[in-house]
Amino acid sequence: MSPAPTGSSAERPSIGRRTVLGAAAAAASAPALLGLSTPASAAPSAAPRALPGGGDLGPNVIVFDPSTPGIQAKLDEVFRQQESAQFGTGRYALLFKPGTYSGLNAQLGFYTSIAGLGLSPDDTTINGDVTVDAGWFNGNATQNFWRSAENLALVPVNGTNRWAVAQAAPFRRMHVRGGLNLSPNGYGWASGGYIADSRIDGQVGPYSQQQWYTRDSSIGSWLNGVWNMVFSGVEGAPAQTFPNPPYTTLNTTPVSREKPFLYLSGSEYRVFLPEKRTDARGVTWGNGTPRGTSLPLSQFYVAKPGVSAATLNQALTQGLHLLLTPGIYHVDQPIQVNRAGTVVLGLGYATLIPDNGVTALKVADVDGVRLAGLLIDAGPVNSATLLEVGPQGANTDHSANPTTVQDVFVRIGGAGAGKATTSMVINSRHTIVDHTWIWRADHGTGVGWDTNRADYGFVVNGNDVLATGLFVEHFNKYDVQWYGQRGRTIFFQNEKAYDAPNQAAIQNGSVKGYAAYKVGDSVTTHEGWGLGSYCYYNVNPAIVQHHGFSAPNTAGVKFHNLLVVSLGGQGQYERVINETGSPTSGTSTVPSTVVSYP
């Protein structure tokens, strides 16, 4: 193990399991908004004044154009603040107007998003790099969470851009005119990651990355794989060869709709809404104007940290969409999205914290809602749920215009004690969950078997739900429970909770441990591709987990390319799925795989 970096105890990262995990892989308060107050003369029963749409993006959205002086100095200033602030409160979006920029190296720290403001990535070119490295953590990239790059073209200085990330760090709608290196300097440990709607002209080199998902993109070539590399709709992807090399390759993605994004039309900010694609392959922006619609910023309530949930709900009731500027938002009632087609878009990892045990965000059973770019951080009072898409029993057909949940991340603990019985519940049919990391913290503050108690991560009750890029980790019981019919998952990454004190703490009736991914007993049709579960029971390495995956043994429930791994022998699996698959053993961190089930 490498020692932790120096620094205050509050900021010093814990390295236990991710160091072991990585080693194994390497070896193989904001300004108030105007217009919110009611005139003093108004009667108590008077309707609240209508909220304005549009407005400035606040102090934590930093906008550059090619003539802006001191761009590199500003980038460096933000990076110095955010480089090691893993559980800090800073949130930033760095936005570049269309044009060409030269000589830049934008190093990205925590809670920092960089994006171009053109309709196409090629509208905004940086002759330089957008870099994620791991110097803050002694060359270990396994905690490089919560940062993003979108909608830029890069011409890397040395021909290859470095993007050494872990979970919750999307690389979307990017054009790299060169190669992409997914490992830190020195080829240290890494645990990511996600690419979508991007073109990398040269080679992608994951090196030490244990797992990765790439969707609807184009690459020159792909170098290697460690445990679980999954591709869907990727031109240039390697052929299907799991488990050796561990490539899971689907020619197309069944259904996809890219994330909404902010752009400039002349001097006017608008939000582009890409259209849905079926059997998608390659990027959406390769041939002229992308397909979709757009909304002017005047149709959005531009929220600043400190605004109340009541005000956000008033804006939604008025018919406005929500644009959450970077910062932290405490909500004492659920943000309730009731109108079809509503967009809730966060910039710079805008963070919702529910107070007094409420659910942070609820969506009605309506068409076409788009949730994107949010972090939901559980509060100290237990919430029954943190995000609900559709009410219980929802059954409306949304196939023509599904709800999408994209880059919406959940955290329980780490920044302080947090609790939630269930993190994310999907009740509405046809919902697409495209890249989420649902994380019960294993390090930071407020962490312990009962301190940040969170029994269930991701629960699907709706039929016809699709998950592309599903990362769910460390829950006290089931990480994923899928009860809807015809569900599909392309790429799943999981670690079981490290901190179980003993075998009894995880006992599930007569079964040793709760599966990472459980398909309900009544489900007759389900399919998954490229799914992995790891255990690292470092508190009690004698713990045995019976299997990583549990599902009805029926012809319509199918899995392709499954694996379980014991990290350094800290706990073991007896099987991969149900009673199938070889047990893990010893300390060699070698995956046990099942290519096809049943």
XYZ file of C-alpha atoms in Angstrom:
598
model
C 0.000 0.000 0.000
C 1.162 3.522 -0.676
C 0.909 5.992 2.205
C -1.852 8.560 2.211
C -0.922 12.054 1.053
C -0.153 14.597 3.713
C -2.845 17.056 4.741
C -5.388 17.683 7.433
C -7.135 14.673 8.862
C -10.407 15.958 7.441
C -9.020 15.899 3.918
C -6.693 12.911 4.123
C -8.209 10.143 1.975
C -8.643 6.627 3.207
C -6.846 4.209 0.904
C -7.583 0.733 2.250
C -9.730 -1.101 -0.253
C -9.128 0.976 -3.358
C -5.398 0.589 -2.903
C -5.759 -3.193 -2.775
C -8.237 -3.141 -5.643
C -5.927 -0.960 -7.716
C -2.834 -2.949 -6.906
C -4.511 -6.101 -8.153
C -5.462 -4.401 -11.390
C -2.048 -2.878 -11.915
C -0.519 -6.255 -11.502
C -2.729 -7.887 -14.185
C -23.931 31.248 0.131
C -24.904 32.847 -3.032
C -26.600 36.099 -4.125
C -30.366 36.186 -3.694
C -32.452 36.112 -6.854
C -34.340 39.216 -7.851
C -38.106 39.150 -7.927
C -38.733 36.572 -5.221
C -40.272 38.797 -2.582
C -43.943 39.678 -2.347
C -44.859 43.381 -2.030
C -45.431 44.413 1.581
C -48.909 45.613 0.718
C -49.998 42.274 -0.702
C -52.739 40.466 1.150
C -51.672 37.180 2.782
C -53.819 35.239 0.334
C -52.321 36.907 -2.741
C -50.670 34.592 -5.238
C -46.875 34.719 -5.145
C -45.247 36.892 -7.747
C -44.321 34.962 -10.882
C -40.713 33.881 -10.907
C -38.504 35.111 -13.739
C -36.946 32.834 -16.324
C -33.361 33.201 -17.431
C -30.808 35.423 -15.755
C -27.118 35.173 -14.966
C -25.457 31.854 -14.181
C -23.944 32.942 -10.882
C -20.396 33.224 -9.564
C -19.411 29.558 -9.883
C -20.009 29.362 -13.632
C -16.890 30.810 -15.237
C -17.269 31.610 -18.933
C -14.279 32.121 -21.238
C -13.937 33.284 -24.797
C -10.746 33.188 -26.881
C -9.949 36.824 -25.991
C -10.348 36.354 -22.209
C -7.067 37.268 -20.476
C -5.537 34.950 -17.897
C -7.473 31.780 -18.756
C -4.710 29.423 -17.611
C -4.279 31.298 -14.330
C -7.995 31.002 -13.597
C -8.020 27.289 -14.451
C -5.059 26.773 -12.127
C -6.753 28.737 -9.329
C -9.865 26.547 -9.448
C -7.742 23.392 -9.617
C -5.681 24.377 -6.576
C -8.880 24.773 -4.603
C -10.531 21.570 -5.843
C -7.641 19.171 -6.422
C -7.930 17.320 -3.096
C -11.290 18.679 -1.850
C -12.961 15.278 -2.096
C -15.727 16.147 0.366
C -15.544 19.937 0.094
C -18.314 22.380 -0.734
C -16.822 24.058 -3.831
C -18.658 23.513 -7.131
C -17.555 24.911 -10.510
C -18.512 24.872 -14.177
C -15.864 26.105 -16.630
C -17.544 27.006 -19.923
C -15.784 27.900 -23.174
C -17.497 29.889 -25.895
C -17.044 28.617 -29.459
C -13.648 29.374 -30.941
C -10.061 28.193 -30.726
C -7.934 28.268 -27.586
C -4.240 27.465 -27.493
C -1.662 26.531 -24.895
C -4.082 25.451 -22.171
C -3.922 22.595 -19.695
C -7.205 22.462 -17.789
C -6.528 20.211 -14.814
C -9.808 19.101 -13.239
C -10.289 18.517 -9.526
C -13.365 17.492 -7.585
C -16.814 18.902 -8.482
C -15.453 20.631 -11.570
C -17.087 20.408 -14.994
C -15.575 21.727 -18.204
C -17.669 22.142 -21.343
C -17.813 23.869 -24.687
C -20.734 26.115 -25.600
C -21.118 25.141 -29.243
C -23.696 22.875 -30.837
C -20.877 20.518 -31.853
C -17.676 19.657 -29.992
C -15.740 20.861 -33.015
C -17.133 24.374 -32.516
C -14.847 24.778 -29.490
C -11.261 23.606 -29.938
C -8.590 23.575 -27.258
C -5.066 23.158 -28.577
C -4.025 21.650 -25.293
C -5.281 19.226 -22.688
C -8.108 18.566 -20.241
C -6.261 16.572 -17.626
C -7.212 14.345 -14.723
C -4.232 12.896 -12.872
C -3.610 11.618 -9.344
C -0.684 13.571 -7.929
C -2.853 14.578 -4.962
C -3.151 10.868 -4.017
C 0.378 9.624 -4.722
C -0.452 8.373 -8.204
C -3.580 6.443 -7.173
C -6.574 7.463 -9.302
C -9.174 5.256 -7.588
C -10.755 8.224 -5.798
C -10.889 10.670 -8.728
C -14.669 11.015 -8.527
C -17.153 13.820 -9.433
C -15.744 15.724 -12.407
C -16.712 15.883 -16.066
C -15.757 16.992 -19.569
C -18.295 17.678 -22.321
C -18.645 19.118 -25.800
C -15.047 20.067 -26.583
C -12.493 19.207 -29.248
C -8.987 18.630 -27.902
C -5.668 18.623 -29.731
C -3.419 17.189 -26.998
C 0.040 18.726 -26.735
C 1.892 15.391 -26.804
C -0.703 13.610 -28.906
C -2.502 11.887 -26.010
C -4.849 13.394 -23.409
C -4.799 11.987 -19.848
C -8.176 11.208 -18.225
C -7.429 9.094 -15.136
C -10.767 8.955 -13.373
C -12.857 6.736 -11.155
C -16.646 6.776 -10.739
C -19.018 9.693 -11.497
C -16.649 11.295 -14.001
C -18.341 11.276 -17.427
C -16.524 12.075 -20.666
C -19.367 13.043 -22.998
C -19.584 14.498 -26.448
C -15.839 14.978 -26.741
C -13.606 14.899 -29.798
C -9.997 13.983 -29.038
C -7.830 14.589 -32.078
C -5.290 12.120 -30.777
C -5.218 9.401 -28.137
C -6.735 9.065 -24.671
C -4.860 7.623 -21.682
C -7.173 6.513 -18.856
C -4.416 5.850 -16.298
C -2.521 8.209 -14.016
C 1.067 9.271 -14.522
C 3.235 6.277 -13.682
C 0.450 3.864 -14.688
C -0.844 3.668 -11.125
C -4.189 2.324 -10.023
C -7.469 3.441 -11.558
C -11.134 2.517 -11.214
C -13.516 4.100 -13.726
C -15.292 5.011 -15.950
C -17.655 6.188 -18.721
C -17.442 7.616 -22.248
C -20.454 8.489 -24.437
C -21.105 10.259 -27.748
C -17.379 10.875 -28.200
C -14.830 10.467 -30.965
C -11.253 9.551 -30.088
C -9.268 9.602 -33.311
C -6.343 7.643 -31.893
C -5.952 4.849 -29.372
C -7.713 4.586 -26.010
C -5.326 3.114 -23.440
C -7.059 2.015 -20.230
C -3.865 0.403 -18.847
C -4.732 -0.182 -15.141
C -8.442 0.658 -15.336
C -10.339 -2.286 -13.880
C -13.620 -1.573 -15.659
C -14.946 0.845 -18.243
C -18.103 1.448 -20.292
C -18.092 3.202 -23.676
C -21.371 3.957 -25.468
C -22.328 5.294 -28.900
C -18.874 6.552 -29.807
C -16.075 6.165 -32.343
C -12.518 5.170 -31.451
C -9.367 4.563 -33.416
C -8.430 1.512 -31.355
C -8.537 0.110 -27.805
C -5.356 -1.074 -26.096
C -6.133 -3.551 -23.321
C -8.515 -4.659 -20.600
C -8.186 -5.693 -16.967
C -11.489 -7.128 -15.705
C -14.526 -5.687 -17.479
C -14.504 -3.501 -20.606
C -17.960 -3.002 -22.143
C -18.878 -1.340 -25.443
C -22.260 -0.672 -27.032
C -22.713 1.163 -30.308
C -18.989 1.938 -30.582
C -17.329 2.184 -33.994
C -13.832 0.726 -33.730
C -14.559 -1.288 -30.576
C -12.698 -4.555 -30.094
C -14.542 -7.757 -30.889
C -16.467 -9.727 -28.285
C -13.895 -11.897 -26.473
C -14.900 -12.047 -22.786
C -13.305 -13.259 -20.586
C -9.924 -13.118 -22.323
C -9.517 -10.289 -23.129
C -12.501 -9.165 -21.025
C -14.356 -7.352 -23.817
C -18.154 -7.316 -23.952
C -19.206 -5.765 -27.252
C -22.723 -4.945 -28.458
C -22.996 -3.629 -32.001
C -25.635 -1.064 -31.017
C -27.290 0.449 -27.946
C -30.997 -0.529 -27.903
C -32.294 2.923 -26.939
C -30.379 6.083 -26.095
C -30.960 9.800 -25.833
C -27.984 12.009 -25.107
C -27.800 14.327 -22.129
C -29.170 17.884 -22.475
C -26.500 20.571 -22.708
C -26.136 24.329 -22.491
C -24.937 26.138 -25.621
C -24.789 29.585 -27.189
C -26.853 30.615 -30.202
C -25.263 33.942 -31.034
C -25.261 35.638 -27.641
C -28.286 33.718 -26.335
C -27.968 30.760 -23.982
C -30.123 27.803 -24.910
C -30.406 24.183 -23.777
C -30.234 21.522 -26.492
C -32.343 18.382 -26.094
C -30.986 15.548 -28.265
C -33.557 13.238 -29.799
C -34.050 9.594 -28.905
C -32.227 6.992 -30.989
C -32.954 3.288 -31.308
C -30.242 0.771 -32.183
C -27.777 3.620 -31.860
C -24.189 3.490 -33.049
C -21.551 6.212 -33.282
C -21.767 9.876 -32.291
C -24.816 12.109 -32.705
C -22.885 15.162 -33.928
C -20.776 13.850 -36.774
C -22.689 15.239 -39.748
C -23.760 18.820 -39.235
C -26.365 20.022 -36.765
C -27.309 17.379 -34.188
C -30.893 16.169 -34.230
C -33.181 17.378 -31.486
C -34.837 20.526 -30.179
C -33.745 23.407 -28.004
C -35.147 25.690 -25.347
C -34.192 29.288 -24.574
C -32.791 29.975 -21.118
C -35.808 32.232 -20.549
C -37.864 29.053 -20.130
C -35.649 27.943 -17.218
C -35.654 29.086 -13.633
C -31.945 29.670 -13.038
C -31.491 28.594 -9.429
C -28.721 29.704 -7.085
C -27.660 27.936 -3.875
C -29.781 29.036 -0.944
C -33.060 28.975 -2.842
C -35.825 27.010 -1.146
C -37.507 23.857 -2.380
C -40.791 25.783 -2.265
C -39.407 28.276 -4.776
C -38.100 25.520 -7.047
C -41.543 23.908 -6.952
C -43.214 27.245 -7.659
C -41.042 27.581 -10.761
C -42.022 24.098 -11.902
C -45.704 24.841 -11.275
C -45.355 27.970 -13.419
C -44.166 25.762 -16.279
C -40.488 26.636 -16.072
C -37.673 24.114 -16.349
C -34.879 24.125 -13.759
C -31.226 24.990 -14.291
C -29.329 24.471 -11.022
C -26.108 26.488 -10.978
C -23.121 25.024 -9.098
C -23.500 24.796 -5.339
C -25.338 22.996 -2.555
C -29.128 23.099 -2.203
C -30.867 22.023 0.996
C -34.444 20.913 0.327
C -37.030 20.519 3.100
C -39.661 19.080 0.760
C -39.344 17.024 -2.420
C -38.684 18.826 -5.678
C -41.775 17.614 -7.519
C -41.650 17.315 -11.317
C -45.217 16.871 -12.585
C -45.135 18.196 -16.148
C -44.217 16.094 -19.176
C -41.047 17.195 -20.915
C -39.580 19.013 -17.915
C -35.800 19.433 -17.873
C -33.885 19.554 -14.581
C -30.252 20.240 -15.477
C -27.464 20.765 -12.965
C -24.173 22.492 -13.701
C -20.910 21.821 -11.868
C -22.248 18.962 -9.713
C -25.114 20.973 -8.225
C -25.911 19.043 -5.041
C -29.264 18.368 -3.403
C -29.309 17.551 0.325
C -32.691 16.475 1.745
C -33.463 17.826 5.220
C -35.524 16.062 7.876
C -35.699 12.763 5.980
C -37.604 13.947 2.900
C -37.127 12.560 -0.613
C -35.001 15.004 -2.594
C -36.663 14.636 -5.998
C -39.858 13.009 -7.276
C -41.075 12.682 -10.862
C -44.694 12.024 -11.854
C -45.598 9.277 -14.322
C -45.352 11.546 -17.378
C -43.510 11.509 -20.694
C -40.081 12.812 -21.475
C -38.673 14.218 -18.245
C -34.902 14.758 -18.376
C -32.884 14.730 -15.161
C -29.169 15.391 -15.651
C -26.021 16.525 -13.895
C -27.016 16.264 -10.222
C -25.497 14.888 -7.031
C -27.954 13.855 -4.300
C -26.256 13.704 -0.906
C -28.231 11.990 1.883
C -28.905 14.031 5.008
C -28.364 12.961 8.626
C -32.054 12.078 9.137
C -32.953 8.864 7.312
C -34.816 9.318 4.027
C -37.008 6.451 2.858
C -35.880 7.272 -0.689
C -33.693 9.944 -2.318
C -34.947 9.901 -5.925
C -38.238 8.473 -7.217
C -39.088 8.339 -10.926
C -42.819 7.729 -11.091
C -45.127 6.880 -8.185
C -45.615 3.358 -6.942
C -47.746 1.394 -9.411
C -46.916 3.616 -12.409
C -47.766 1.790 -15.629
C -48.104 4.320 -18.466
C -46.374 3.455 -21.749
C -43.521 5.940 -22.299
C -41.777 4.104 -25.126
C -42.142 7.025 -27.559
C -40.733 9.581 -25.128
C -39.058 8.046 -22.067
C -37.736 9.789 -18.997
C -33.941 9.894 -18.849
C -31.745 10.011 -15.743
C -28.194 10.934 -16.785
C -25.148 11.698 -14.656
C -27.391 11.742 -11.586
C -25.255 10.513 -8.704
C -26.159 9.527 -5.146
C -23.955 9.562 -2.063
C -24.698 8.344 1.470
C -22.020 9.446 3.929
C -18.477 10.600 3.229
C -19.135 14.323 3.501
C -20.884 13.706 6.840
C -23.325 11.251 8.326
C -26.134 10.423 5.896
C -28.824 7.758 5.837
C -31.360 6.526 3.306
C -33.202 3.230 3.231
C -33.352 3.158 -0.585
C -31.443 5.526 -2.838
C -33.037 5.491 -6.311
C -36.403 3.984 -7.235
C -37.553 3.689 -10.860
C -41.299 3.077 -11.151
C -42.042 4.609 -14.567
C -41.917 2.320 -17.590
C -39.266 2.751 -20.293
C -37.047 4.966 -18.131
C -33.428 5.136 -19.307
C -30.846 5.423 -16.534
C -27.711 6.426 -18.396
C -24.659 6.591 -16.139
C -25.211 6.713 -12.430
C -22.995 6.054 -9.423
C -25.018 5.229 -6.321
C -22.526 5.088 -3.467
C -22.725 4.296 0.190
C -19.401 5.793 1.243
C -16.591 3.538 2.386
C -14.326 6.434 3.428
C -14.610 10.049 4.535
C -16.572 11.221 7.571
C -19.830 9.787 8.866
C -18.920 6.286 7.731
C -19.728 3.052 9.576
C -21.902 -0.039 9.264
C -24.789 1.716 11.022
C -23.574 5.323 10.835
C -24.331 5.739 7.123
C -26.892 2.962 6.992
C -28.323 2.415 3.525
C -29.927 -0.946 2.850
C -30.786 -0.691 -0.857
C -29.184 1.189 -3.739
C -31.150 0.950 -6.997
C -34.668 -0.493 -7.161
C -36.569 -0.955 -10.433
C -40.305 -1.651 -10.235
C -41.246 -0.333 -13.689
C -41.305 -2.470 -16.806
C -39.065 -1.959 -19.847
C -36.375 0.008 -17.978
C -32.883 0.238 -19.493
C -29.688 0.983 -17.548
C -26.544 1.902 -19.479
C -23.547 2.376 -17.210
C -24.806 1.302 -13.769
C -22.389 1.728 -10.851
C -23.804 0.820 -7.391
C -21.616 0.155 -4.375
C -21.425 -0.825 -0.700
C -25.058 -1.090 0.391
C -25.885 -2.887 3.603
C -28.242 -5.317 1.820
C -29.047 -5.516 -1.920
C -27.238 -3.040 -4.160
C -29.660 -3.597 -7.082
C -33.159 -5.099 -6.992
C -35.011 -5.428 -10.291
C -38.714 -6.341 -10.141
C -39.936 -4.902 -13.458
C -40.351 -7.046 -16.564
C -38.140 -6.747 -19.649
C -35.411 -4.852 -17.859
C -31.961 -4.529 -19.436
C -28.569 -3.517 -18.065
C -25.497 -2.851 -20.185
C -22.485 -2.636 -17.837
C -22.704 -2.968 -14.062
C -19.932 -2.309 -11.557
C -20.311 -3.124 -7.886
C -18.428 -3.566 -4.658
C -20.128 -5.124 -1.688
C -19.925 -3.162 1.578
C -16.466 -3.488 3.112
C -17.434 -2.795 6.661
C -19.701 -5.714 7.587
C -18.608 -6.672 11.104
C -19.313 -10.400 10.793
C -21.115 -13.075 8.799
C -24.337 -12.635 10.757
C -24.536 -8.951 9.783
C -25.015 -9.853 6.117
C -26.922 -13.105 6.497
C -29.926 -13.165 4.143
C -32.127 -15.911 5.567
C -30.373 -19.129 4.635
C -28.159 -17.365 2.059
C -24.704 -16.021 2.855
C -24.901 -12.364 1.955
C -27.194 -10.256 -0.219
C -26.517 -10.447 -3.945
C -25.137 -7.330 -5.575
C -27.780 -7.621 -8.310
C -31.049 -9.432 -7.645
C -33.760 -10.039 -10.232
C -37.146 -10.581 -8.578
C -38.579 -14.084 -8.386
C -41.633 -13.179 -10.495
C -39.612 -11.698 -13.386
C -39.812 -13.750 -16.589
C -37.799 -11.540 -18.974
C -34.560 -9.706 -18.146
C -31.147 -9.348 -19.779
C -27.751 -8.069 -18.693
C -24.347 -7.693 -20.384
C -20.959 -7.073 -18.757
C -21.694 -7.185 -15.018
C -19.119 -7.379 -12.227
C -19.207 -7.575 -8.428
C -16.199 -7.339 -6.099
C -15.864 -8.054 -2.394
C -13.410 -6.546 0.060
C -14.535 -7.507 3.543
C -11.585 -5.854 5.237
C -13.178 -5.623 8.697
C -13.736 -9.386 8.737
C -11.939 -11.170 5.883
C -13.506 -14.479 6.925
C -16.894 -13.394 5.576
C -18.260 -15.503 2.714
C -20.618 -14.087 0.071
C -22.581 -16.880 -1.614
C -22.946 -15.188 -4.997
C -22.786 -11.841 -6.731
C -25.959 -12.299 -8.789
C -29.364 -13.811 -8.031
C -32.083 -14.381 -10.620
C -34.943 -16.711 -11.513
C -33.674 -19.758 -13.371
C -35.835 -19.302 -16.459
C -35.096 -19.057 -20.171
C -36.227 -15.443 -20.477
C -33.799 -14.179 -17.825
C -30.390 -14.013 -19.503
C -26.968 -12.797 -18.474
C -23.842 -12.423 -20.576
C -20.286 -11.976 -19.293
C -20.505 -11.956 -15.505
C -17.652 -11.848 -13.030
C -16.971 -11.775 -9.307
C -13.630 -10.871 -7.720
C -12.271 -11.164 -4.190
C -9.906 -8.227 -3.702
C -6.785 -9.567 -2.078
C -8.667 -12.409 -0.431
C -10.668 -10.103 1.842
C -13.773 -12.289 1.862
C -14.745 -14.766 -0.845
C -17.598 -15.654 -3.218
C -18.847 -19.227 -3.419
C -20.543 -18.760 -6.810
C -21.010 -16.125 -9.529
C -24.785 -16.338 -10.186
C -27.210 -18.555 -8.283
C -25.413 -21.920 -8.003
C -23.296 -21.373 -11.132
C -19.665 -20.345 -11.429
C -16.466 -21.259 -9.635
C -15.684 -19.891 -6.184
C -13.014 -17.276 -5.678
C -10.127 -18.313 -3.477
C -6.846 -17.179 -2.043
C -5.373 -13.701 -2.361
C -4.633 -13.605 -6.090
C -7.587 -11.361 -7.072
C -8.441 -13.465 -10.117
C -12.018 -13.065 -11.397
C -14.399 -15.993 -11.517
C -16.442 -15.646 -14.708
C -19.621 -16.921 -16.337
C -19.916 -16.211 -20.059
C -23.599 -17.074 -20.429
C -26.455 -17.789 -18.029
C -28.536 -19.877 -17.989
